[in-house]
Amino acid sequence: MKERLEFLLLLSITLSGLWCQTSTSLSVTEGQRAALSCLLLPDNSTGVVSWYRQSPGEGPHLVLTYHLNNTSKVLYGHGFNSSRFTVFTKENETFQHQLLIRTTTDDTAVYYCGMSTLQLGRK
């Protein structure tokens, strides 16, 4: 029997003085894909988006990070890879970022999404 997995997405974002926070709960069966959405309202296209996962009893771990306008160059945190974690964006009136997870029982966690204006690979 496949196990049900619980996801809680907490978004806590600081953008040019604008702070917003939201939470969403998602339940899927092990092996299904889970899609977590993050709405960002950047004032330009030079930011970096990061996703973190916090499993019960642990601190947050970086899942992946990428430039706001380029999801083809994703940097993965230790233990995370493109075979199970992928991202894409939808640009309408706002930027909608989605994290797709091919789920296992280890994915039961709280997920965080945020944006920084720092650039990857720049000093």
Coordinates of C-alpha atoms in Angstrom, one line a residue:
M1 CA 0.0 0.0 0.0
K2 CA 1.3 3.4 -0.9
E3 CA 1.8 5.9 1.9
R4 CA 0.2 9.4 1.9
L5 CA 2.6 12.2 2.0
E6 CA 2.0 15.6 3.6
F7 CA 3.5 18.8 2.3
L8 CA 3.3 22.2 3.8
L9 CA 4.5 25.1 1.7
L10 CA 5.3 28.2 3.7
L11 CA 6.3 31.3 1.7
S12 CA 8.0 34.1 3.5
I13 CA 9.3 36.6 1.0
T14 CA 10.9 40.0 1.3
L15 CA 10.9 42.1 -1.9
S16 CA 11.8 45.7 -1.9
G17 CA 10.1 46.4 1.4
L18 CA 7.1 44.2 0.5
W19 CA 6.7 41.2 2.8
C20 CA 4.2 38.5 2.2
Q21 CA 3.6 35.1 3.8
T22 CA 1.3 32.3 2.9
S23 CA 0.9 28.6 3.6
T24 CA -0.6 25.7 1.7
S25 CA -1.0 22.1 2.7
L26 CA -0.8 19.3 0.1
S27 CA -1.3 15.6 0.4
V28 CA -0.3 13.1 -2.2
T29 CA 0.3 9.4 -2.5
E30 CA 3.9 8.2 -2.6
G31 CA 5.2 8.1 -6.2
Q32 CA 2.8 10.8 -7.4
R33 CA 4.2 14.2 -8.5
A34 CA 3.6 17.1 -6.1
A35 CA 3.5 20.6 -7.5
L36 CA 4.3 23.4 -5.1
S37 CA 3.7 27.0 -6.3
C38 CA 5.4 30.2 -5.2
L39 CA 4.2 33.6 -6.4
L40 CA 6.8 36.3 -6.6
L41 CA 6.4 39.9 -7.6
P42 CA 9.9 41.0 -8.6
D43 CA 10.6 44.6 -9.5
N44 CA 13.1 43.4 -12.1
S45 CA 14.4 40.1 -13.6
T46 CA 17.8 39.9 -11.8
G47 CA 16.9 38.0 -8.7
V48 CA 17.7 34.5 -7.5
V49 CA 14.9 32.1 -6.4
S50 CA 15.6 29.4 -3.8
W51 CA 13.6 26.5 -2.5
Y52 CA 14.3 24.8 0.9
R53 CA 13.0 21.7 2.6
Q54 CA 12.7 21.3 6.3
S55 CA 11.9 17.7 7.4
P56 CA 10.5 17.0 10.9
G57 CA 13.1 17.5 13.6
E58 CA 15.7 19.0 11.2
G59 CA 16.8 22.5 10.0
P60 CA 16.0 23.7 6.5
H61 CA 18.1 22.3 3.6
L62 CA 18.6 23.9 0.2
V63 CA 16.8 22.0 -2.5
L64 CA 17.7 24.2 -5.4
T65 CA 18.3 27.7 -6.5
Y66 CA 18.2 29.5 -9.9
H67 CA 18.2 32.9 -11.6
L68 CA 14.7 34.4 -11.7
N69 CA 14.6 34.5 -15.5
N70 CA 16.5 31.2 -16.2
T71 CA 15.3 27.9 -14.9
S72 CA 17.6 26.0 -17.3
K73 CA 20.6 26.6 -15.0
V74 CA 19.6 25.2 -11.7
L75 CA 22.0 24.6 -8.8
Y76 CA 21.0 21.7 -6.5
G77 CA 21.7 21.4 -2.8
H78 CA 23.5 18.4 -1.4
G79 CA 21.4 15.2 -1.9
F80 CA 18.9 16.8 -4.3
N81 CA 18.9 16.4 -8.1
S82 CA 17.0 16.9 -11.3
S83 CA 15.7 13.3 -11.4
R84 CA 13.2 14.1 -8.6
F85 CA 13.1 17.9 -8.3
T86 CA 12.4 20.3 -11.2
V87 CA 11.3 23.9 -11.5
F88 CA 9.5 26.0 -14.1
T89 CA 7.9 29.4 -14.2
K90 CA 4.8 31.0 -15.6
E91 CA 4.9 34.6 -16.4
N92 CA 1.5 36.3 -16.5
E93 CA 0.8 39.4 -14.4
T94 CA 3.0 37.9 -11.7
F95 CA 5.8 35.3 -11.7
Q96 CA 4.6 31.9 -10.7
H97 CA 7.4 29.5 -9.8
Q98 CA 6.6 25.8 -9.4
L99 CA 8.7 23.1 -7.8
L100 CA 7.7 19.6 -9.1
I101 CA 8.7 16.6 -6.9
R102 CA 8.6 13.0 -7.8
T103 CA 7.7 11.9 -4.3
T104 CA 9.1 9.4 -1.8
T105 CA 8.3 9.1 1.9
D106 CA 11.4 11.3 2.7
D107 CA 9.6 14.3 1.1
T108 CA 7.2 14.8 4.0
A109 CA 8.3 18.2 5.0
V110 CA 7.8 22.0 5.1
Y111 CA 9.0 23.7 1.9
Y112 CA 10.1 27.3 1.7
C113 CA 10.4 29.5 -1.3
G114 CA 12.1 32.9 -1.4
M115 CA 13.9 35.4 -3.6
S116 CA 17.1 37.4 -3.2
T117 CA 18.5 40.2 -5.4
L118 CA 22.0 38.7 -5.0
Q119 CA 23.4 37.1 -8.1
L120 CA 24.7 33.5 -8.3
G121 CA 28.4 33.3 -8.9
R122 CA 29.1 37.0 -8.2
K123 CA 31.3 38.4 -5.5

